[in-house]
PDB file of C-alpha atoms and ligand atoms in Angstrom:
ATOM      1  CA  MET A  30       2.266  11.827 -31.045  1.00 42.00           C
ATOM      2  CA  SER A  31       0.577   9.697 -28.486  1.00 62.00           C
ATOM      3  CA  GLU A  32       1.806   6.162 -27.820  1.00 79.00           C
ATOM      4  CA  THR A  33       0.018   3.297 -29.548  1.00 92.00           C
ATOM      5  CA  GLN A  34       1.838   0.613 -27.695  1.00 94.00           C
ATOM      6  CA  ALA A  35       3.020   0.102 -24.143  1.00 96.00           C
ATOM      7  CA  PHE A  36       4.031  -2.822 -21.998  1.00 97.00           C
ATOM      8  CA  GLY A  37       1.850  -4.036 -19.127  1.00 98.00           C
ATOM      9  CA  ILE A  38       2.772  -6.233 -16.193  1.00 98.00           C
ATOM     10  CA  ASP A  39       0.193  -7.635 -13.748  1.00 97.00           C
ATOM     11  CA  PHE A  40       1.738  -8.636 -10.387  1.00 95.00           C
ATOM     12  CA  GLY A  41      -0.446 -10.995  -8.405  1.00 90.00           C
ATOM     13  CA  GLY A  42      -0.052 -13.306  -5.488  1.00 86.00           C
ATOM     14  CA  THR A  43       0.522 -16.426  -7.602  1.00 88.00           C
ATOM     15  CA  GLY A  44       1.550 -15.187 -11.030  1.00 93.00           C
ATOM     16  CA  ILE A  45       3.222 -12.278 -12.780  1.00 96.00           C
ATOM     17  CA  LYS A  46       1.878 -11.741 -16.318  1.00 97.00           C
ATOM     18  CA  GLY A  47       3.239  -9.390 -18.932  1.00 98.00           C
ATOM     19  CA  ALA A  48       2.535  -8.495 -22.549  1.00 98.00           C
ATOM     20  CA  PRO A  49       2.924  -5.625 -25.003  1.00 97.00           C
ATOM     21  CA  VAL A  50      -0.434  -3.942 -25.356  1.00 97.00           C
ATOM     22  CA  ASP A  51      -2.036  -2.336 -28.401  1.00 96.00           C
ATOM     23  CA  LEU A  52      -3.549   0.775 -26.924  1.00 96.00           C
ATOM     24  CA  VAL A  53      -5.860   1.387 -29.850  1.00 96.00           C
ATOM     25  CA  GLU A  54      -7.467  -2.068 -29.524  1.00 96.00           C
ATOM     26  CA  GLY A  55      -7.031  -2.427 -25.747  1.00 97.00           C
ATOM     27  CA  ASP A  56      -5.664  -5.921 -26.332  1.00 97.00           C
ATOM     28  CA  PHE A  57      -2.340  -7.853 -26.228  1.00 97.00           C
ATOM     29  CA  ALA A  58      -0.115  -7.118 -29.161  1.00 96.00           C
ATOM     30  CA  ALA A  59       1.815 -10.373 -28.677  1.00 95.00           C
ATOM     31  CA  GLU A  60       1.313 -13.505 -26.642  1.00 96.00           C
ATOM     32  CA  ARG A  61       1.349 -12.929 -22.900  1.00 96.00           C
ATOM     33  CA  VAL A  62       4.050 -14.480 -20.704  1.00 97.00           C
ATOM     34  CA  ARG A  63       3.293 -15.766 -17.213  1.00 96.00           C
ATOM     35  CA  VAL A  64       5.910 -16.440 -14.515  1.00 95.00           C
ATOM     36  CA  ARG A  65       5.306 -17.733 -11.027  1.00 94.00           C
ATOM     37  CA  THR A  66       5.472 -15.051  -8.334  1.00 94.00           C
ATOM     38  CA  PRO A  67       8.673 -15.624  -6.314  1.00 94.00           C
ATOM     39  CA  GLN A  68       8.229 -16.606  -2.674  1.00 92.00           C
ATOM     40  CA  PRO A  69       8.742 -14.624  -0.563  1.00 93.00           C
ATOM     41  CA  ALA A  70       7.492 -11.896  -2.943  1.00 93.00           C
ATOM     42  CA  THR A  71       9.813  -9.162  -1.680  1.00 95.00           C
ATOM     43  CA  PRO A  72      10.160  -6.039  -3.841  1.00 96.00           C
ATOM     44  CA  GLU A  73      13.686  -7.033  -4.984  1.00 96.00           C
ATOM     45  CA  ALA A  74      12.638 -10.570  -5.899  1.00 96.00           C
ATOM     46  CA  VAL A  75       9.644  -9.326  -7.860  1.00 96.00           C
ATOM     47  CA  ALA A  76      11.742  -6.596  -9.639  1.00 96.00           C
ATOM     48  CA  ALA A  77      14.209  -9.290 -10.750  1.00 96.00           C
ATOM     49  CA  VAL A  78      11.304 -11.295 -12.285  1.00 96.00           C
ATOM     50  CA  PHE A  79      10.096  -8.178 -14.118  1.00 96.00           C
ATOM     51  CA  ALA A  80      13.519  -7.753 -15.689  1.00 95.00           C
ATOM     52  CA  GLU A  81      13.624 -11.378 -16.733  1.00 95.00           C
ATOM     53  CA  LEU A  82      10.094 -11.198 -18.156  1.00 96.00           C
ATOM     54  CA  LEU A  83      10.902  -8.057 -20.175  1.00 96.00           C
ATOM     55  CA  SER A  84      14.022  -9.647 -21.575  1.00 95.00           C
ATOM     56  CA  GLN A  85      11.676 -12.014 -23.418  1.00 95.00           C
ATOM     57  CA  PHE A  86      10.357  -9.060 -25.397  1.00 95.00           C
ATOM     58  CA  PRO A  87      13.487  -7.522 -26.873  1.00 92.00           C
ATOM     59  CA  ASP A  88      11.522  -5.537 -29.410  1.00 90.00           C
ATOM     60  CA  SER A  89       9.274  -3.853 -26.911  1.00 89.00           C
ATOM     61  CA  THR A  90       9.949  -0.095 -26.472  1.00 83.00           C
ATOM     62  CA  GLY A  91       7.866   2.589 -24.870  1.00 88.00           C
ATOM     63  CA  PRO A  92       6.499   3.005 -21.395  1.00 94.00           C
ATOM     64  CA  ILE A  93       5.898   0.173 -18.956  1.00 97.00           C
ATOM     65  CA  GLY A  94       3.122  -0.039 -16.372  1.00 98.00           C
ATOM     66  CA  VAL A  95       2.983  -2.434 -13.474  1.00 98.00           C
ATOM     67  CA  THR A  96       0.081  -3.265 -11.086  1.00 97.00           C
ATOM     68  CA  VAL A  97       0.619  -3.551  -7.401  1.00 96.00           C
ATOM     69  CA  PRO A  98      -2.079  -4.890  -5.010  1.00 95.00           C
ATOM     70  CA  GLY A  99      -1.773  -2.016  -2.643  1.00 95.00           C
ATOM     71  CA  VAL A 100      -1.964   1.750  -2.421  1.00 97.00           C
ATOM     72  CA  VAL A 101       0.507   3.436  -4.830  1.00 98.00           C
ATOM     73  CA  ARG A 102       1.059   7.196  -4.540  1.00 97.00           C
ATOM     74  CA  HIS A 103       3.441   8.747  -7.041  1.00 96.00           C
ATOM     75  CA  GLY A 104       5.139   5.421  -7.395  1.00 97.00           C
ATOM     76  CA  VAL A 105       5.506   4.718  -3.669  1.00 98.00           C
ATOM     77  CA  VAL A 106       3.650   1.720  -2.205  1.00 97.00           C
ATOM     78  CA  GLY A 107       1.595   2.694   0.878  1.00 96.00           C
ATOM     79  CA  SER A 108      -0.151  -0.536   1.963  1.00 92.00           C
ATOM     80  CA  ALA A 109       0.307  -4.234   1.756  1.00 90.00           C
ATOM     81  CA  ALA A 110      -2.869  -6.046   2.841  1.00 84.00           C
ATOM     82  CA  ASN A 111      -2.187  -9.212   0.917  1.00 83.00           C
ATOM     83  CA  ILE A 112       1.495  -8.839   0.002  1.00 89.00           C
ATOM     84  CA  HIS A 113       4.887  -8.906   1.765  1.00 91.00           C
ATOM     85  CA  ASP A 114       5.131  -6.204   4.428  1.00 93.00           C
ATOM     86  CA  SER A 115       8.398  -4.915   3.038  1.00 95.00           C
ATOM     87  CA  TRP A 116       6.465  -3.320   0.145  1.00 96.00           C
ATOM     88  CA  VAL A 117       5.239  -0.517   2.352  1.00 97.00           C
ATOM     89  CA  GLY A 118       7.310   2.613   1.723  1.00 98.00           C
ATOM     90  CA  THR A 119       9.046   1.065  -1.310  1.00 98.00           C
ATOM     91  CA  ASP A 120       9.509   3.421  -4.239  1.00 98.00           C
ATOM     92  CA  ALA A 121       8.318   0.907  -6.822  1.00 98.00           C
ATOM     93  CA  ASP A 122       8.759   3.237  -9.801  1.00 98.00           C
ATOM     94  CA  THR A 123      12.485   3.745  -8.943  1.00 98.00           C
ATOM     95  CA  LEU A 124      13.100   0.092  -7.937  1.00 97.00           C
ATOM     96  CA  PHE A 125      11.466  -1.289 -11.148  1.00 97.00           C
ATOM     97  CA  SER A 126      13.022   1.329 -13.412  1.00 97.00           C
ATOM     98  CA  LYS A 127      16.479   0.504 -12.062  1.00 97.00           C
ATOM     99  CA  ALA A 128      15.938  -3.259 -12.331  1.00 96.00           C
ATOM    100  CA  THR A 129      14.704  -3.119 -15.932  1.00 95.00           C
ATOM    101  CA  GLY A 130      16.646  -0.079 -17.282  1.00 94.00           C
ATOM    102  CA  ARG A 131      13.364   1.314 -18.558  1.00 94.00           C
ATOM    103  CA  THR A 132      10.833   3.854 -17.300  1.00 95.00           C
ATOM    104  CA  VAL A 133       8.279   1.997 -15.196  1.00 97.00           C
ATOM    105  CA  HIS A 134       5.094   3.366 -13.548  1.00 98.00           C
ATOM    106  CA  ALA A 135       3.351   1.415 -10.802  1.00 98.00           C
ATOM    107  CA  VAL A 136      -0.419   1.580 -10.275  1.00 98.00           C
ATOM    108  CA  ASN A 137      -2.891  -0.022  -7.913  1.00 98.00           C
ATOM    109  CA  ASP A 138      -4.187  -3.266  -9.472  1.00 97.00           C
ATOM    110  CA  ALA A 139      -7.906  -2.332  -9.230  1.00 98.00           C
ATOM    111  CA  ASP A 140      -7.236   1.143 -10.570  1.00 98.00           C
ATOM    112  CA  ALA A 141      -5.575  -0.442 -13.563  1.00 98.00           C
ATOM    113  CA  ALA A 142      -8.546  -2.804 -14.132  1.00 98.00           C
ATOM    114  CA  GLY A 143     -10.884   0.230 -13.709  1.00 98.00           C
ATOM    115  CA  LEU A 144      -9.078   2.266 -16.336  1.00 98.00           C
ATOM    116  CA  ALA A 145      -9.140  -0.654 -18.740  1.00 98.00           C
ATOM    117  CA  GLU A 146     -12.837  -1.419 -18.244  1.00 98.00           C
ATOM    118  CA  VAL A 147     -13.763   2.226 -18.749  1.00 97.00           C
ATOM    119  CA  ARG A 148     -11.612   2.712 -21.827  1.00 97.00           C
ATOM    120  CA  TYR A 149     -12.187  -0.633 -23.584  1.00 98.00           C
ATOM    121  CA  GLY A 150     -14.561  -2.826 -21.589  1.00 98.00           C
ATOM    122  CA  ALA A 151     -17.831  -3.007 -19.674  1.00 98.00           C
ATOM    123  CA  ALA A 152     -18.008   0.746 -18.949  1.00 98.00           C
ATOM    124  CA  LYS A 153     -16.844   1.945 -22.362  1.00 97.00           C
ATOM    125  CA  GLY A 154     -18.847   5.019 -23.391  1.00 95.00           C
ATOM    126  CA  ARG A 155     -20.439   5.417 -20.018  1.00 96.00           C
ATOM    127  CA  THR A 156     -20.448   8.798 -18.310  1.00 95.00           C
ATOM    128  CA  GLY A 157     -20.869   9.720 -14.682  1.00 97.00           C
ATOM    129  CA  LEU A 158     -19.456   7.786 -11.760  1.00 98.00           C
ATOM    130  CA  VAL A 159     -18.356   4.186 -12.512  1.00 98.00           C
ATOM    131  CA  LEU A 160     -17.279   2.090  -9.581  1.00 98.00           C
ATOM    132  CA  VAL A 161     -15.221  -0.921 -10.618  1.00 98.00           C
ATOM    133  CA  THR A 162     -14.631  -3.659  -7.992  1.00 98.00           C
ATOM    134  CA  THR A 163     -12.460  -6.681  -8.237  1.00 98.00           C
ATOM    135  CA  LEU A 164     -13.463  -9.715  -6.201  1.00 97.00           C
ATOM    136  CA  GLY A 165     -10.439 -11.876  -5.523  1.00 95.00           C
ATOM    137  CA  THR A 166      -8.093 -12.491  -2.542  1.00 93.00           C
ATOM    138  CA  GLY A 167      -9.078  -9.044  -1.385  1.00 95.00           C
ATOM    139  CA  ILE A 168     -11.575  -6.549  -2.840  1.00 97.00           C
ATOM    140  CA  GLY A 169     -10.073  -3.869  -5.070  1.00 97.00           C
ATOM    141  CA  SER A 170     -11.922  -0.735  -6.132  1.00 98.00           C
ATOM    142  CA  ALA A 171     -11.557   1.941  -8.777  1.00 98.00           C
ATOM    143  CA  LEU A 172     -13.580   5.139  -8.823  1.00 98.00           C
ATOM    144  CA  VAL A 173     -13.749   6.661 -12.337  1.00 98.00           C
ATOM    145  CA  LEU A 174     -15.675   9.861 -12.944  1.00 97.00           C
ATOM    146  CA  ASP A 175     -16.234  10.726 -16.623  1.00 96.00           C
ATOM    147  CA  GLY A 176     -13.188   8.660 -17.563  1.00 93.00           C
ATOM    148  CA  VAL A 177     -10.906  10.257 -14.902  1.00 95.00           C
ATOM    149  CA  LEU A 178      -9.591   7.980 -12.180  1.00 96.00           C
ATOM    150  CA  VAL A 179      -9.631   8.969  -8.501  1.00 97.00           C
ATOM    151  CA  PRO A 180      -6.805   6.673  -7.419  1.00 98.00           C
ATOM    152  CA  ASN A 181      -6.424   4.485  -4.383  1.00 98.00           C
ATOM    153  CA  SER A 182     -10.096   4.449  -3.217  1.00 98.00           C
ATOM    154  CA  GLU A 183      -9.443   1.165  -1.256  1.00 98.00           C
ATOM    155  CA  LEU A 184     -13.123   0.451  -0.802  1.00 98.00           C
ATOM    156  CA  GLY A 185     -12.423  -3.166   0.018  1.00 98.00           C
ATOM    157  CA  HIS A 186     -11.376  -2.107   3.493  1.00 98.00           C
ATOM    158  CA  LEU A 187     -14.590  -0.259   4.418  1.00 98.00           C
ATOM    159  CA  GLU A 188     -15.692  -1.335   7.884  1.00 98.00           C
ATOM    160  CA  ILE A 189     -19.147  -2.868   7.569  1.00 98.00           C
ATOM    161  CA  ASP A 190     -20.912  -4.506  10.536  1.00 97.00           C
ATOM    162  CA  GLY A 191     -17.574  -4.425  12.429  1.00 98.00           C
ATOM    163  CA  TYR A 192     -15.679  -6.272   9.699  1.00 98.00           C
ATOM    164  CA  ASP A 193     -13.054  -5.193   7.136  1.00 98.00           C
ATOM    165  CA  ALA A 194     -15.380  -5.726   4.127  1.00 98.00           C
ATOM    166  CA  GLU A 195     -13.024  -7.848   2.089  1.00 97.00           C
ATOM    167  CA  THR A 196     -12.734 -10.409   4.922  1.00 98.00           C
ATOM    168  CA  ARG A 197     -16.506 -11.084   4.427  1.00 98.00           C
ATOM    169  CA  ALA A 198     -17.265 -10.455   0.789  1.00 98.00           C
ATOM    170  CA  SER A 199     -14.175 -11.265  -1.255  1.00 98.00           C
ATOM    171  CA  ASN A 200     -13.953 -14.384  -3.364  1.00 97.00           C
ATOM    172  CA  ARG A 201     -11.392 -15.740  -0.904  1.00 96.00           C
ATOM    173  CA  ALA A 202     -13.992 -15.421   1.885  1.00 98.00           C
ATOM    174  CA  ARG A 203     -16.538 -17.300  -0.292  1.00 98.00           C
ATOM    175  CA  GLU A 204     -14.003 -20.094  -0.923  1.00 98.00           C
ATOM    176  CA  SER A 205     -12.511 -20.415   2.556  1.00 98.00           C
ATOM    177  CA  GLU A 206     -15.934 -20.364   4.243  1.00 98.00           C
ATOM    178  CA  GLU A 207     -17.373 -22.595   1.547  1.00 98.00           C
ATOM    179  CA  LEU A 208     -20.302 -20.175   1.089  1.00 98.00           C
ATOM    180  CA  SER A 209     -23.119 -21.044  -1.279  1.00 98.00           C
ATOM    181  CA  MET A 210     -23.670 -18.453  -4.045  1.00 98.00           C
ATOM    182  CA  GLU A 211     -26.922 -17.423  -2.246  1.00 98.00           C
ATOM    183  CA  LYS A 212     -25.069 -16.753   1.020  1.00 98.00           C
ATOM    184  CA  TRP A 213     -22.257 -14.942  -0.728  1.00 98.00           C
ATOM    185  CA  ALA A 214     -24.801 -12.871  -2.700  1.00 98.00           C
ATOM    186  CA  LYS A 215     -26.330 -11.730   0.614  1.00 98.00           C
ATOM    187  CA  ARG A 216     -22.928 -10.450   1.741  1.00 98.00           C
ATOM    188  CA  LEU A 217     -22.259  -8.861  -1.651  1.00 98.00           C
ATOM    189  CA  THR A 218     -25.612  -7.121  -1.472  1.00 98.00           C
ATOM    190  CA  ARG A 219     -24.724  -5.676   1.938  1.00 98.00           C
ATOM    191  CA  TYR A 220     -21.389  -4.570   0.525  1.00 98.00           C
ATOM    192  CA  TYR A 221     -22.690  -2.945  -2.678  1.00 98.00           C
ATOM    193  CA  ARG A 222     -25.635  -1.337  -0.826  1.00 98.00           C
ATOM    194  CA  THR A 223     -23.125   0.415   1.404  1.00 98.00           C
ATOM    195  CA  LEU A 224     -21.257   1.594  -1.684  1.00 98.00           C
ATOM    196  CA  GLU A 225     -24.564   2.795  -3.132  1.00 98.00           C
ATOM    197  CA  LYS A 226     -25.322   4.795  -0.027  1.00 98.00           C
ATOM    198  CA  LEU A 227     -21.894   6.436   0.034  1.00 98.00           C
ATOM    199  CA  PHE A 228     -21.384   7.173  -3.638  1.00 98.00           C
ATOM    200  CA  SER A 229     -24.669   6.850  -5.629  1.00 98.00           C
ATOM    201  CA  PRO A 230     -22.662   5.524  -8.599  1.00 98.00           C
ATOM    202  CA  ASP A 231     -24.138   5.292 -12.102  1.00 98.00           C
ATOM    203  CA  LEU A 232     -22.684   1.853 -12.694  1.00 98.00           C
ATOM    204  CA  PHE A 233     -20.946  -0.981 -10.832  1.00 98.00           C
ATOM    205  CA  VAL A 234     -18.493  -3.203 -12.764  1.00 98.00           C
ATOM    206  CA  VAL A 235     -17.489  -6.525 -11.173  1.00 98.00           C
ATOM    207  CA  GLY A 236     -14.081  -7.948 -12.069  1.00 97.00           C
ATOM    208  CA  GLY A 237     -11.739 -10.519 -10.684  1.00 95.00           C
ATOM    209  CA  GLY A 238     -11.418 -14.208 -11.721  1.00 93.00           C
ATOM    210  CA  ILE A 239     -14.864 -15.101 -10.309  1.00 96.00           C
ATOM    211  CA  SER A 240     -16.520 -12.550 -12.605  1.00 96.00           C
ATOM    212  CA  LYS A 241     -16.508 -15.177 -15.364  1.00 96.00           C
ATOM    213  CA  ARG A 242     -19.184 -16.962 -13.220  1.00 98.00           C
ATOM    214  CA  HIS A 243     -21.286 -13.759 -12.976  1.00 98.00           C
ATOM    215  CA  ALA A 244     -24.429 -15.536 -14.111  1.00 98.00           C
ATOM    216  CA  GLU A 245     -24.343 -17.508 -10.885  1.00 98.00           C
ATOM    217  CA  PHE A 246     -24.288 -14.597  -8.429  1.00 98.00           C
ATOM    218  CA  LEU A 247     -25.031 -11.169 -10.054  1.00 98.00           C
ATOM    219  CA  PRO A 248     -28.720 -11.939 -10.606  1.00 98.00           C
ATOM    220  CA  LEU A 249     -28.999 -12.759  -6.914  1.00 98.00           C
ATOM    221  CA  LEU A 250     -27.933  -9.279  -5.785  1.00 98.00           C
ATOM    222  CA  ASP A 251     -30.613  -6.889  -4.667  1.00 98.00           C
ATOM    223  CA  LEU A 252     -29.429  -3.373  -5.671  1.00 98.00           C
ATOM    224  CA  ASP A 253     -30.840  -0.152  -7.146  1.00 98.00           C
ATOM    225  CA  THR A 254     -27.784   0.487  -9.271  1.00 98.00           C
ATOM    226  CA  GLU A 255     -26.964  -1.294 -12.570  1.00 98.00           C
ATOM    227  CA  ILE A 256     -24.244  -3.867 -12.013  1.00 98.00           C
ATOM    228  CA  VAL A 257     -22.411  -5.598 -14.885  1.00 98.00           C
ATOM    229  CA  PRO A 258     -19.541  -8.081 -15.197  1.00 98.00           C
ATOM    230  CA  ALA A 259     -16.137  -6.866 -16.372  1.00 98.00           C
ATOM    231  CA  THR A 260     -15.375  -7.826 -19.964  1.00 98.00           C
ATOM    232  CA  LEU A 261     -11.534  -7.709 -20.116  1.00 96.00           C
ATOM    233  CA  ARG A 262     -11.399 -10.488 -17.502  1.00 90.00           C
ATOM    234  CA  ASN A 263      -7.837 -11.595 -16.816  1.00 89.00           C
ATOM    235  CA  LYS A 264      -6.448  -9.124 -19.368  1.00 96.00           C
ATOM    236  CA  ALA A 265      -7.621  -6.086 -17.415  1.00 97.00           C
ATOM    237  CA  GLY A 266      -4.480  -5.811 -15.193  1.00 97.00           C
ATOM    238  CA  VAL A 267      -1.984  -5.970 -18.038  1.00 98.00           C
ATOM    239  CA  VAL A 268      -4.015  -3.740 -20.344  1.00 98.00           C
ATOM    240  CA  GLY A 269      -4.761  -1.226 -17.623  1.00 98.00           C
ATOM    241  CA  ALA A 270      -1.144  -1.046 -16.447  1.00 98.00           C
ATOM    242  CA  ALA A 271      -0.009  -0.323 -20.003  1.00 98.00           C
ATOM    243  CA  LEU A 272      -2.693   2.306 -20.388  1.00 97.00           C
ATOM    244  CA  TYR A 273      -1.710   3.941 -17.093  1.00 97.00           C
ATOM    245  CA  ALA A 274       1.924   4.127 -18.195  1.00 97.00           C
ATOM    246  CA  THR A 275       0.942   6.409 -21.058  1.00 94.00           C
ATOM    247  CA  THR A 276      -1.304   8.730 -19.143  1.00 87.00           C
TER     248      THR A 276
HETATM  249  C1  BGC B 306      -5.663  -3.981  -1.311  1.00 59.40           C
HETATM  250  C2  BGC B 306      -5.950  -3.170  -2.530  1.00 59.40           C
HETATM  251  C3  BGC B 306      -6.051  -4.070  -3.743  1.00 59.40           C
HETATM  252  C4  BGC B 306      -7.096  -5.180  -3.490  1.00 59.40           C
HETATM  253  C5  BGC B 306      -7.081  -6.154  -4.644  1.00 59.40           C
HETATM  254  C6  BGC B 306      -6.739  -5.053  -1.166  1.00 59.40           C
HETATM  255  O1  BGC B 306      -6.523  -5.828  -0.032  1.00 59.40           O
HETATM  256  O2  BGC B 306      -5.669  -3.155  -0.140  1.00 59.40           O
HETATM  257  O3  BGC B 306      -4.949  -2.207  -2.726  1.00 59.40           O
HETATM  258  O4  BGC B 306      -6.456  -3.277  -4.849  1.00 59.40           O
HETATM  259  O5  BGC B 306      -6.742  -5.880  -2.342  1.00 59.40           O
HETATM  260  O6  BGC B 306      -5.885  -6.770  -4.892  1.00 59.40           O
END
């Protein structure tokens, strides 16, 4: 019998969020808990927070998924662009499983969001190549072909015009350089046009916190490909992590 419930944890730079997830509905099965991310956010400190967070859900059984904002291959973290360097080489699955006494599977944060948007959200029912991007501190990406994820695409780090793309087009770049939406939209157009050239996707989905303001910037983009806002918003990480844990 396939699982109908799993636990999802979304590990971000400022907060760690967790909730049991109803995998039929693609929604929280109980109220979400949010804890501040410990500083420094070393693997051990974060694992201890996961254990504490889970202890608040004594009835939760079943698999656990956790997002990590870096490359994750077979549970091992391979990059740490916006997190503590000590994550690189950490076997997150083993560390988290030991800390919580449960089976835990780690997944890249954008890949989790991508899985969730394709199964339950903006790309539900869509076939072909869906490219989900998250615009936040960095740029995360998920490539999903006919519902199957190609993990760790890391398209936020494409080099465009001599720059690591996320340093120009992420939401952090917009904020720190105080870019107008028009200026940011020009950079986003350059970014998504490059993705179009490389992948000819059928659909772009735009997630990350700023996606709730999609009406202010998506209409300004000049692209050939359909581009839509994510619909799971800040639930995508938790829901996607839980979904990943069961696949
Ligand atoms: C990381 C990705 C991550 C993205 C969003 C990038 O800097 O390299 O792994 O998905 O930020 O957090």
